[in-house]
Coordinates of C-alpha atoms in Angstrom, one line a residue:
X134 CA 0.0 0.0 0.0
X135 CA 2.9 2.4 0.8
X136 CA 4.5 1.8 -2.6
X137 CA 1.1 2.5 -4.3
X138 CA 0.9 5.8 -2.4
X139 CA 4.4 6.7 -3.7
X140 CA 3.1 6.6 -7.3
X141 CA 2.9 4.2 -10.2
X142 CA 6.4 3.9 -11.5
X143 CA 8.8 1.2 -12.3
X144 CA 12.2 0.9 -10.6
X145 CA 14.0 2.3 -13.6
X146 CA 11.8 5.4 -13.5
X147 CA 12.6 6.3 -9.9
X148 CA 14.7 9.3 -9.1
X149 CA 17.8 8.5 -6.9
X150 CA 16.2 9.8 -3.7
X151 CA 13.0 7.8 -4.4
X152 CA 15.1 4.6 -4.9
X153 CA 16.9 5.2 -1.6
X154 CA 13.6 5.8 0.3
X155 CA 12.1 2.6 -1.2
X156 CA 15.1 0.6 0.0
X157 CA 14.9 2.1 3.4
X158 CA 11.2 1.4 3.7
X159 CA 11.8 -2.3 2.7
X160 CA 14.5 -2.6 5.5
X161 CA 12.3 -0.9 8.1
X162 CA 9.3 -3.2 7.3
X163 CA 11.6 -6.2 7.7
X164 CA 13.0 -5.3 11.2
X165 CA 9.8 -6.0 13.3
X166 CA 9.5 -9.4 11.5
X167 CA 13.1 -10.3 12.3
X168 CA 13.0 -9.2 15.9
X169 CA 9.9 -10.5 17.7
X170 CA 10.8 -8.3 20.7
X171 CA 10.0 -5.2 18.7
X172 CA 6.4 -3.8 18.4
X173 CA 5.0 -3.5 14.9
X174 CA 4.5 0.1 15.7
X175 CA 8.3 0.6 15.7
X176 CA 8.3 -0.3 12.0
X177 CA 5.1 1.5 11.0
X178 CA 6.1 5.0 12.3
X179 CA 9.4 5.3 10.5
X180 CA 7.8 4.0 7.3
X181 CA 5.0 6.6 7.5
X182 CA 7.7 9.3 8.2
X183 CA 9.6 8.3 5.0
X184 CA 6.4 8.1 3.0
X185 CA 5.5 11.6 4.1
X186 CA 9.0 12.8 3.2
X187 CA 8.8 11.2 -0.2
X188 CA 5.4 12.7 -0.9
X189 CA 6.6 16.1 0.2
X190 CA 9.6 16.0 -2.0
X191 CA 7.5 14.9 -5.0
X192 CA 5.0 17.7 -4.4
X193 CA 7.8 20.3 -4.1
X194 CA 9.4 18.9 -7.3
X195 CA 6.1 19.4 -9.2
X196 CA 5.6 22.9 -7.9
X197 CA 9.2 24.2 -8.2
X198 CA 11.5 23.5 -11.1
X199 CA 14.4 25.0 -9.1
X200 CA 13.8 22.5 -6.3
X201 CA 13.5 19.6 -8.8
X202 CA 16.8 20.5 -10.4
X203 CA 18.5 20.8 -7.0
X204 CA 17.1 17.4 -5.9
X205 CA 17.2 15.4 -9.1
X206 CA 19.7 17.2 -11.3
X207 CA 19.1 17.7 -15.0
X208 CA 19.5 15.6 -18.2
X209 CA 23.0 15.4 -19.6
X210 CA 23.7 15.5 -23.4
X211 CA 25.9 12.5 -24.0
X212 CA 25.8 12.7 -27.8
X213 CA 25.4 16.0 -29.5
X214 CA 25.1 16.4 -33.3
X215 CA 26.5 12.8 -33.6
X216 CA 29.6 13.5 -31.4
X217 CA 30.1 11.9 -28.0
X218 CA 30.4 14.5 -25.3
X219 CA 33.3 13.0 -23.3
X220 CA 33.3 15.7 -20.6
X221 CA 29.6 15.0 -19.8
X222 CA 30.3 11.3 -19.7
X223 CA 33.2 11.7 -17.2
X224 CA 31.1 14.1 -15.1
X225 CA 28.4 11.5 -14.8
X226 CA 30.8 8.6 -14.4
X227 CA 29.2 7.1 -17.5
X228 CA 31.4 4.5 -19.2
X229 CA 31.5 3.9 -23.0
X230 CA 30.3 0.3 -22.4
X231 CA 27.2 1.7 -20.6
X232 CA 26.5 4.0 -23.5
X233 CA 26.9 1.2 -26.1
X234 CA 24.7 -1.2 -24.0
X235 CA 21.9 1.3 -23.7
X236 CA 22.1 2.2 -27.4
X237 CA 21.9 -1.5 -28.3
X238 CA 18.9 -2.1 -26.0
X239 CA 17.0 0.5 -28.0
X240 CA 18.0 -1.0 -31.4
X241 CA 20.9 1.3 -32.3
X242 CA 24.0 -0.8 -33.0
X243 CA 25.8 1.9 -34.9
X244 CA 26.9 5.2 -33.3
X245 CA 26.7 6.9 -36.6
X246 CA 22.9 6.5 -36.6
X247 CA 22.5 8.7 -33.5
X248 CA 22.1 12.5 -33.6
X249 CA 21.4 13.2 -29.9
X250 CA 21.4 11.1 -26.8
X251 CA 20.4 12.4 -23.4
X252 CA 21.2 10.7 -20.1
X253 CA 18.0 11.4 -18.0
X254 CA 18.0 12.0 -14.3
X255 CA 16.8 8.5 -13.6
X256 CA 19.6 6.9 -15.6
X257 CA 17.8 6.0 -18.8
X258 CA 19.1 7.1 -22.2
X259 CA 16.8 9.0 -24.5
X260 CA 17.8 8.8 -28.2
X261 CA 17.1 11.0 -31.2
X262 CA 18.2 9.2 -34.4
X263 CA 19.5 11.0 -37.4
X264 CA 16.7 12.1 -39.8
X265 CA 17.8 9.6 -42.4
X266 CA 17.6 6.7 -39.9
X267 CA 14.2 7.4 -38.5
X268 CA 11.3 5.0 -39.4
X269 CA 9.1 6.1 -42.3
X270 CA 5.7 7.2 -41.1
X271 CA 2.4 7.5 -43.1
X272 CA 2.7 11.3 -42.8
X273 CA 6.0 11.1 -44.6
X274 CA 4.3 9.2 -47.4
X275 CA 1.3 11.5 -47.3
X276 CA -1.0 8.6 -46.5
X277 CA -4.3 9.0 -44.7
X278 CA -4.9 6.7 -41.7
X279 CA -8.0 5.8 -39.7
X280 CA -8.3 6.5 -36.0
X281 CA -7.0 3.7 -33.8
X282 CA -7.9 3.8 -30.1
X283 CA -7.2 1.4 -27.4
X284 CA -8.5 -2.1 -27.8
X285 CA -10.9 -3.4 -25.1
X286 CA -10.4 -6.6 -23.1
X287 CA -13.6 -8.7 -23.2
X288 CA -12.3 -12.0 -21.7
X289 CA -9.3 -12.5 -19.4
X290 CA -8.4 -16.0 -18.3
X291 CA -11.9 -17.3 -19.0
X292 CA -13.7 -14.5 -17.2
X293 CA -16.0 -12.2 -19.1
X294 CA -15.3 -8.5 -18.5
X295 CA -18.9 -7.3 -18.0
X296 CA -17.9 -3.7 -17.3
X297 CA -15.7 -3.5 -20.4
X298 CA -18.6 -4.8 -22.5
X299 CA -21.0 -2.2 -21.0
X300 CA -18.5 0.6 -21.6
X301 CA -18.4 0.0 -25.3
X302 CA -22.1 -0.7 -25.6
X303 CA -22.0 -4.5 -26.1
X304 CA -23.6 -7.3 -24.2
X305 CA -22.6 -10.7 -23.0
X306 CA -25.1 -12.3 -25.4
X307 CA -23.4 -10.6 -28.3
X308 CA -20.0 -11.9 -27.1
X309 CA -21.3 -15.4 -26.7
X310 CA -22.9 -15.3 -30.1
X311 CA -19.6 -14.1 -31.7
X312 CA -17.7 -16.9 -29.9
X313 CA -20.2 -19.5 -31.2
X314 CA -19.7 -18.3 -34.7
X315 CA -16.0 -19.2 -34.2
X316 CA -16.8 -22.6 -32.8
X317 CA -16.3 -21.7 -29.1
X318 CA -19.1 -22.9 -26.9
X319 CA -17.7 -22.1 -23.5
X320 CA -16.0 -18.7 -22.8
X321 CA -14.1 -20.3 -19.9
X322 CA -11.9 -22.0 -22.6
X323 CA -10.7 -18.6 -23.9
X324 CA -7.4 -17.2 -22.5
X325 CA -8.0 -13.7 -23.8
X326 CA -10.4 -11.9 -26.1
X327 CA -10.1 -8.3 -27.2
X328 CA -11.9 -6.0 -29.7
X329 CA -10.4 -3.0 -31.4
X330 CA -12.0 0.3 -32.4
X331 CA -12.6 -1.1 -35.9
X332 CA -14.8 -3.9 -34.4
X333 CA -12.2 -6.7 -35.1
X334 CA -12.3 -9.4 -32.5
X335 CA -9.0 -11.1 -31.4
X336 CA -9.0 -14.2 -29.2
X337 CA -6.8 -17.0 -28.1
X338 CA -7.9 -20.4 -26.7
X339 CA -6.3 -21.7 -23.5
X340 CA -3.8 -24.5 -24.0
X341 CA -5.1 -28.0 -23.4
X342 CA -4.4 -29.2 -19.8

């Protein structure tokens, strides 16, 4: 519950101070469990204190750019106009192997394909490829495209999502009828079923036990 209150973010998206607070909370929660002589309250109070500190820091970071820069720092330009900024790499203790690894993880195996690369405050690398190396888009080809919204889950692990059906104006009877057209008599045999904004139904049957 405490981690939920701290916000929905993955470990790689945490700022350094948030990561430290998360580790400290984990240690404090474990102490009363390891020492039966300690009251559970001895672990709860420090955890709530750290939670309050984290929420306060996050609130101040949102309200004040100056406070955020002081607490979290600012992004560093590691590659600028296709040239590695060695001074910035040394300042951030960022090794060439780290740079190459993060480039490869995002599909860039050749340094000459990269125009800009920024080392974000949470340690991730944001890359802007050279214009000649960017994927071609329909806009580049002057092609018209239809609207594509988020698909809706209708069945998850054999369970019909009644609220999702109601939200898009469909009924369970409609879904069961569509499944029967595809030779599926029991929705509990369906691993997942989704429908997109074009009305196309995707489904996958559970593997045989």
